[in-house]
Amino acid sequence: EFRRVLFRSFALAAALIASVGFAGAVQAADLTLRISLQLPMKSHLGQNLLMFKQEVEEKSNGDIEVQIYDSAQLYKDKEVPAAVGSGAIEMGVASLTRYVGDVPAVDIFYQPFVFDSEEKVRKAVAKGSPVRGPLDEAIADTGATVLWWQAYGGAIMLSKDEPLHGPEDLEGKKVRVFGKTLGDFVTSAGGAPTLVSGSEQYIAYQRGTVDVGMTGVSGVKSRQLWEVMDNITVTNHADIEFIVVVNTDFWNGLSDEQRDIINAAAMNAEADVRDRMSDIEAAAYSAAEEAGMTVYRPTDAELAKWRAVSQPVYDAFLEDAGDLGKQVFDSAEK
């Protein structure tokens, strides 16, 4: 009898400790948002997520905790759409072009020189615009809801030894790309496109897996690519966008208050990174030059040559991207 009472006492004590521990855990955070990011935390996308995290945790009084897994710790860029869409992780950041398999029209932003000014980019990426709106809706069919877009700037090219002056400098060269349409652009210029994840490009340049790089200049700074490449050619031939997505079933299961807090922080984060993009790029160019890189800006005549090889890219896009592709292409041209 004594042993039974003693056992019951231990059981009650264990249950009490467990309940107290559980209550403490719930009090710490009712909800956890895990976000996968392929870039380092020091990148401007990482800092943008940090801004989002701080606002969400502050406005929710700690009831919502945001955990950021940077540098592709959990998923590579190409794995994020499936991971978020399936619910394997709550949130993720992916290059917009990673959705091209499900929504070919997303590559409207990689049509060469279509968005060649900040004014055009801002109009196209505005929430609900005739370009962005239909893309956000189409991405929703993958099981993910777009929370906000993260500006990454214009696409530039990297090379060793000499800067690139025109398409003729790509002939026979292996070129790192991060999307199908950018690959089409390289092919039309006479190069050989090679798909390399952002987190793997440093090694690709270092080992000579590719001869030429393609990225945003902020990535040159955050990944210290000046250690493995010598020159930047400022073509700005495409607008690079990243999107932050959340699993739709998870999102729909949140309370209205939780969604309001997250949405407000998302909109603030989107506006902040868009407004600072010019300064971010300027700082990255300065850092690259200070590290010994040559920053080459093509002449008007050289840019005309790059544009001249682009027509097959437009044709391929319109053929592959269907009605939605034509719709957003027409909107982009307007």
Short mmCIF file of C-alpha atoms in Angstrom, two decimals:
data_model
loop_
_atom_site.label_atom_id
_atom_site.label_comp_id
_atom_site.label_asym_id
_atom_site.label_seq_id
_atom_site.Cartn_x
_atom_site.Cartn_y
_atom_site.Cartn_z
CA GLU A 1 0.00 0.00 0.00
CA PHE A 2 2.81 2.37 0.93
CA ARG A 3 4.56 1.63 -2.38
CA ARG A 4 1.33 2.29 -4.30
CA VAL A 5 0.89 5.64 -2.57
CA LEU A 6 4.53 6.49 -3.17
CA PHE A 7 4.23 5.56 -6.85
CA ARG A 8 1.06 7.68 -7.18
CA SER A 9 2.85 10.59 -5.52
CA PHE A 10 5.75 10.34 -7.98
CA ALA A 11 3.31 10.09 -10.88
CA LEU A 12 1.41 13.17 -9.70
CA ALA A 13 4.66 15.08 -9.19
CA ALA A 14 5.88 14.13 -12.68
CA ALA A 15 2.56 15.17 -14.19
CA LEU A 16 2.71 18.48 -12.32
CA ILE A 17 6.27 19.16 -13.48
CA ALA A 18 5.32 18.26 -17.05
CA SER A 19 2.29 20.52 -16.99
CA VAL A 20 4.28 23.41 -15.56
CA GLY A 21 6.96 22.87 -18.19
CA PHE A 22 4.37 22.71 -20.94
CA ALA A 23 2.67 25.86 -19.69
CA GLY A 24 6.03 27.61 -19.63
CA ALA A 25 6.72 26.54 -23.20
CA VAL A 26 3.31 27.77 -24.36
CA GLN A 27 3.82 31.02 -22.55
CA ALA A 28 7.18 31.45 -24.27
CA ALA A 29 5.62 31.20 -27.75
CA ASP A 30 2.21 29.96 -28.89
CA LEU A 31 3.40 29.79 -32.48
CA THR A 32 6.74 29.17 -34.17
CA LEU A 33 7.52 30.26 -37.74
CA ARG A 34 10.59 28.61 -39.25
CA ILE A 35 11.99 30.34 -42.34
CA SER A 36 14.52 28.79 -44.73
CA LEU A 37 16.95 31.21 -46.42
CA GLN A 38 19.75 30.25 -48.81
CA LEU A 39 21.77 33.44 -48.32
CA PRO A 40 23.95 34.34 -45.31
CA MET A 41 22.33 36.25 -42.46
CA LYS A 42 24.53 39.27 -43.25
CA SER A 43 22.99 39.55 -46.74
CA HIS A 44 20.32 42.21 -47.18
CA LEU A 45 17.67 39.47 -47.49
CA GLY A 46 18.82 38.04 -44.17
CA GLN A 47 18.67 41.47 -42.55
CA ASN A 48 15.21 41.97 -44.05
CA LEU A 49 14.02 38.73 -42.42
CA LEU A 50 15.53 39.89 -39.15
CA MET A 51 13.46 43.09 -39.38
CA PHE A 52 10.35 40.96 -39.97
CA LYS A 53 11.22 38.69 -37.01
CA GLN A 54 11.72 41.60 -34.62
CA GLU A 55 8.42 43.25 -35.54
CA VAL A 56 6.40 40.03 -35.35
CA GLU A 57 7.84 39.01 -31.99
CA GLU A 58 7.41 42.50 -30.57
CA LYS A 59 3.85 43.04 -31.81
CA SER A 60 2.78 39.58 -30.65
CA ASN A 61 4.35 40.10 -27.20
CA GLY A 62 6.47 37.01 -27.81
CA ASP A 63 3.49 34.77 -28.63
CA ILE A 64 4.90 34.26 -32.13
CA GLU A 65 8.53 33.17 -32.44
CA VAL A 66 10.37 33.46 -35.77
CA GLN A 67 13.34 31.17 -36.39
CA ILE A 68 15.56 31.94 -39.42
CA TYR A 69 17.71 29.17 -40.89
CA ASP A 70 20.14 30.97 -43.20
CA SER A 71 22.84 29.78 -45.63
CA ALA A 72 20.73 26.85 -46.90
CA GLN A 73 21.01 25.02 -43.57
CA LEU A 74 17.67 23.28 -44.12
CA TYR A 75 16.91 23.59 -47.83
CA LYS A 76 18.66 24.78 -50.95
CA ASP A 77 16.93 27.49 -52.97
CA LYS A 78 15.53 24.97 -55.47
CA GLU A 79 14.04 22.86 -52.65
CA VAL A 80 12.12 25.68 -50.96
CA PRO A 81 8.95 25.67 -53.14
CA ALA A 82 8.32 21.95 -52.48
CA ALA A 83 9.26 22.20 -48.79
CA VAL A 84 6.86 25.09 -48.14
CA GLY A 85 4.12 23.77 -50.45
CA SER A 86 4.14 20.38 -48.68
CA GLY A 87 4.22 21.89 -45.20
CA ALA A 88 7.64 20.42 -44.35
CA ILE A 89 8.50 23.96 -43.18
CA GLU A 90 6.21 26.89 -42.44
CA MET A 91 7.99 29.56 -44.48
CA GLY A 92 10.80 29.96 -46.97
CA VAL A 93 12.59 32.43 -49.22
CA ALA A 94 13.09 31.44 -52.84
CA SER A 95 14.25 33.15 -55.99
CA LEU A 96 11.08 33.86 -57.97
CA THR A 97 12.36 31.81 -60.89
CA ARG A 98 12.29 28.67 -58.69
CA TYR A 99 8.55 28.58 -59.42
CA VAL A 100 9.07 28.45 -63.19
CA GLY A 101 8.28 24.71 -63.32
CA ASP A 102 4.76 25.30 -61.98
CA VAL A 103 4.26 28.88 -63.21
CA PRO A 104 6.41 29.54 -66.32
CA ALA A 105 5.12 33.13 -66.41
CA VAL A 106 7.21 34.09 -63.33
CA ASP A 107 10.18 34.44 -65.67
CA ILE A 108 8.72 37.65 -67.06
CA PHE A 109 11.20 39.34 -64.71
CA TYR A 110 14.09 37.59 -66.46
CA GLN A 111 13.10 38.68 -69.97
CA PRO A 112 16.23 40.59 -71.04
CA PHE A 113 15.99 44.35 -70.57
CA VAL A 114 12.17 44.42 -70.18
CA PHE A 115 12.46 45.98 -66.71
CA ASP A 116 15.41 48.26 -67.34
CA SER A 117 14.57 51.06 -64.91
CA GLU A 118 13.62 51.28 -61.25
CA GLU A 119 10.35 52.98 -62.19
CA LYS A 120 9.29 50.02 -64.36
CA VAL A 121 10.33 47.52 -61.70
CA ARG A 122 8.37 49.30 -58.96
CA LYS A 123 5.19 49.38 -61.06
CA ALA A 124 5.52 45.70 -61.94
CA VAL A 125 6.21 44.44 -58.39
CA ALA A 126 3.51 46.50 -56.65
CA LYS A 127 1.10 44.21 -54.83
CA GLY A 128 -1.90 43.52 -57.04
CA SER A 129 -0.30 45.05 -60.16
CA PRO A 130 -1.23 43.57 -63.58
CA VAL A 131 2.17 41.83 -63.60
CA ARG A 132 2.59 40.67 -59.98
CA GLY A 133 -1.06 40.04 -59.09
CA PRO A 134 -1.67 37.12 -61.49
CA LEU A 135 1.70 35.56 -60.54
CA ASP A 136 0.90 35.61 -56.80
CA GLU A 137 -2.44 33.95 -57.57
CA ALA A 138 -0.82 31.26 -59.72
CA ILE A 139 1.82 30.50 -57.07
CA ALA A 140 -1.03 29.92 -54.59
CA ASP A 141 -1.86 26.76 -56.56
CA THR A 142 1.44 25.23 -55.37
CA GLY A 143 0.27 25.19 -51.75
CA ALA A 144 2.11 28.38 -50.82
CA THR A 145 0.88 31.91 -50.16
CA VAL A 146 3.15 34.84 -51.09
CA LEU A 147 3.69 37.09 -48.07
CA TRP A 148 6.10 39.59 -49.58
CA TRP A 149 8.61 40.19 -52.36
CA GLN A 150 12.26 40.94 -51.62
CA ALA A 151 14.15 43.13 -54.09
CA TYR A 152 17.55 41.77 -55.11
CA GLY A 153 18.49 44.27 -57.80
CA GLY A 154 19.64 43.94 -61.38
CA ALA A 155 21.44 40.94 -62.86
CA ILE A 156 25.14 41.46 -63.53
CA MET A 157 27.89 39.27 -64.98
CA LEU A 158 31.17 38.22 -63.40
CA SER A 159 34.36 37.20 -65.18
CA LYS A 160 38.03 36.52 -64.60
CA ASP A 161 40.90 38.32 -66.38
CA GLU A 162 38.86 40.71 -68.59
CA PRO A 163 35.40 42.32 -68.31
CA LEU A 164 32.72 41.22 -70.78
CA HIS A 165 32.01 43.77 -73.50
CA GLY A 166 29.41 42.04 -75.64
CA PRO A 167 27.74 38.72 -76.50
CA GLU A 168 30.84 37.68 -78.46
CA ASP A 169 32.68 37.39 -75.12
CA LEU A 170 30.30 34.62 -74.03
CA GLU A 171 30.88 32.42 -77.06
CA GLY A 172 31.95 28.95 -75.97
CA LYS A 173 31.99 29.96 -72.29
CA LYS A 174 30.22 28.12 -69.46
CA VAL A 175 28.01 30.61 -67.64
CA ARG A 176 26.43 30.22 -64.21
CA VAL A 177 22.70 30.94 -64.38
CA PHE A 178 19.89 30.57 -61.84
CA GLY A 179 16.90 30.10 -64.10
CA LYS A 180 15.71 28.74 -67.43
CA THR A 181 15.13 32.11 -69.09
CA LEU A 182 18.55 33.40 -68.09
CA GLY A 183 19.87 30.18 -69.63
CA ASP A 184 18.03 30.98 -72.86
CA PHE A 185 19.64 34.43 -72.86
CA VAL A 186 23.11 32.90 -72.48
CA THR A 187 22.41 30.38 -75.26
CA SER A 188 21.22 33.11 -77.61
CA ALA A 189 24.49 34.96 -76.92
CA GLY A 190 26.55 31.87 -77.80
CA GLY A 191 27.38 30.67 -74.28
CA ALA A 192 26.67 27.42 -72.45
CA PRO A 193 24.36 27.94 -69.44
CA THR A 194 25.02 25.95 -66.26
CA LEU A 195 22.46 25.96 -63.44
CA VAL A 196 24.29 26.54 -60.14
CA SER A 197 22.55 27.23 -56.82
CA GLY A 198 23.39 30.55 -55.17
CA SER A 199 24.96 28.87 -52.17
CA GLU A 200 27.27 26.87 -54.47
CA GLN A 201 28.48 29.57 -56.85
CA TYR A 202 31.61 30.53 -54.87
CA ILE A 203 32.97 27.00 -55.26
CA ALA A 204 31.89 26.88 -58.92
CA TYR A 205 33.94 30.01 -59.66
CA GLN A 206 36.83 28.87 -57.52
CA ARG A 207 37.07 25.48 -59.22
CA GLY A 208 36.46 26.82 -62.72
CA THR A 209 33.27 24.78 -63.10
CA VAL A 210 32.00 27.83 -64.98
CA ASP A 211 33.88 30.63 -66.73
CA VAL A 212 31.36 33.43 -66.22
CA GLY A 213 29.01 34.23 -63.35
CA MET A 214 25.57 35.79 -63.20
CA THR A 215 24.09 37.17 -59.97
CA GLY A 216 23.03 40.39 -58.24
CA VAL A 217 25.80 42.71 -57.06
CA SER A 218 24.64 42.46 -53.43
CA GLY A 219 25.47 38.75 -53.65
CA VAL A 220 29.03 39.63 -54.67
CA LYS A 221 29.37 41.47 -51.38
CA SER A 222 27.57 39.03 -49.06
CA ARG A 223 29.38 36.00 -50.56
CA GLN A 224 32.73 37.81 -51.04
CA LEU A 225 32.88 36.68 -54.65
CA TRP A 226 35.78 39.07 -55.29
CA GLU A 227 37.97 36.31 -53.89
CA VAL A 228 37.20 34.14 -56.92
CA MET A 229 36.22 36.58 -59.69
CA ASP A 230 37.93 39.72 -61.04
CA ASN A 231 35.34 41.75 -62.96
CA ILE A 232 31.73 42.89 -62.84
CA THR A 233 29.96 43.84 -66.08
CA VAL A 234 26.92 45.97 -65.26
CA THR A 235 24.38 44.74 -67.81
CA ASN A 236 21.27 44.92 -65.56
CA HIS A 237 19.67 42.60 -68.10
CA ALA A 238 17.11 41.20 -65.66
CA ASP A 239 15.36 42.13 -62.42
CA ILE A 240 16.08 39.60 -59.67
CA GLU A 241 13.27 39.08 -57.21
CA PHE A 242 12.97 36.77 -54.21
CA ILE A 243 9.66 35.91 -52.59
CA VAL A 244 8.83 34.95 -49.02
CA VAL A 245 6.15 32.26 -48.98
CA VAL A 246 4.15 30.52 -46.24
CA ASN A 247 2.41 27.15 -46.39
CA THR A 248 -1.22 27.92 -47.23
CA ASP A 249 -2.84 25.33 -44.93
CA PHE A 250 -0.69 26.57 -42.05
CA TRP A 251 -1.54 30.19 -42.92
CA ASN A 252 -5.27 29.49 -43.06
CA GLY A 253 -5.08 27.81 -39.66
CA LEU A 254 -3.82 30.96 -37.94
CA SER A 255 -6.09 33.36 -36.07
CA ASP A 256 -7.06 36.66 -37.69
CA GLU A 257 -4.91 38.48 -35.13
CA GLN A 258 -1.85 36.35 -35.93
CA ARG A 259 -2.29 36.88 -39.67
CA ASP A 260 -2.72 40.64 -39.19
CA ILE A 261 0.54 40.88 -37.21
CA ILE A 262 2.46 38.82 -39.76
CA ASN A 263 0.96 40.63 -42.76
CA ALA A 264 1.76 44.08 -41.34
CA ALA A 265 5.38 43.07 -40.68
CA ALA A 266 5.62 41.56 -44.17
CA MET A 267 4.45 44.77 -45.84
CA ASN A 268 6.89 46.86 -43.81
CA ALA A 269 9.73 44.49 -44.71
CA GLU A 270 8.81 44.63 -48.40
CA ALA A 271 8.73 48.43 -48.49
CA ASP A 272 12.00 48.74 -46.57
CA VAL A 273 14.08 46.51 -48.83
CA ARG A 274 12.59 48.03 -52.00
CA ASP A 275 13.32 51.58 -50.85
CA ARG A 276 16.90 50.73 -49.89
CA MET A 277 17.80 48.67 -52.97
CA SER A 278 19.64 51.47 -54.79
CA ASP A 279 21.79 52.20 -51.72
CA ILE A 280 22.41 48.48 -51.15
CA GLU A 281 23.66 48.08 -54.73
CA ALA A 282 25.80 51.23 -54.55
CA ALA A 283 27.46 49.97 -51.35
CA ALA A 284 28.07 46.57 -52.93
CA TYR A 285 29.74 48.10 -56.01
CA SER A 286 31.97 50.20 -53.73
CA ALA A 287 32.89 47.17 -51.64
CA ALA A 288 33.73 45.17 -54.78
CA GLU A 289 35.99 47.93 -56.12
CA GLU A 290 37.71 48.33 -52.76
CA ALA A 291 38.35 44.57 -52.79
CA GLY A 292 40.10 44.93 -56.16
CA MET A 293 37.36 44.12 -58.68
CA THR A 294 36.93 46.08 -61.88
CA VAL A 295 33.37 47.37 -62.37
CA TYR A 296 32.72 47.78 -66.09
CA ARG A 297 29.69 49.64 -67.45
CA PRO A 298 29.03 48.78 -71.11
CA THR A 299 28.70 51.54 -73.68
CA ASP A 300 25.36 52.19 -75.37
CA ALA A 301 26.65 50.40 -78.47
CA GLU A 302 27.64 47.34 -76.40
CA LEU A 303 24.27 47.27 -74.62
CA ALA A 304 22.59 47.41 -78.03
CA LYS A 305 24.47 44.22 -78.95
CA TRP A 306 23.24 42.48 -75.79
CA ARG A 307 19.68 43.55 -76.56
CA ALA A 308 19.97 42.40 -80.15
CA VAL A 309 20.44 38.74 -79.14
CA SER A 310 17.36 38.77 -76.90
CA GLN A 311 14.51 38.23 -79.37
CA PRO A 312 14.68 34.39 -79.28
CA VAL A 313 14.31 34.60 -75.49
CA TYR A 314 11.05 36.53 -75.79
CA ASP A 315 9.78 34.08 -78.41
CA ALA A 316 10.58 31.06 -76.23
CA PHE A 317 8.92 32.64 -73.19
CA LEU A 318 5.70 33.42 -75.06
CA GLU A 319 5.61 29.89 -76.42
CA ASP A 320 6.26 28.17 -73.06
CA ALA A 321 4.38 30.41 -70.63
CA GLY A 322 0.92 30.11 -72.18
CA ASP A 323 -1.92 32.57 -71.74
CA LEU A 324 -0.67 33.81 -68.38
CA GLY A 325 2.77 34.49 -69.89
CA LYS A 326 1.25 36.51 -72.72
CA GLN A 327 -0.92 38.40 -70.23
CA VAL A 328 1.96 39.47 -68.00
CA PHE A 329 4.26 40.13 -70.97
CA ASP A 330 1.69 42.51 -72.46
CA SER A 331 1.26 44.20 -69.07
CA ALA A 332 5.04 44.52 -68.72
CA GLU A 333 5.37 46.19 -72.11
CA LYS A 334 2.73 48.73 -71.13
#
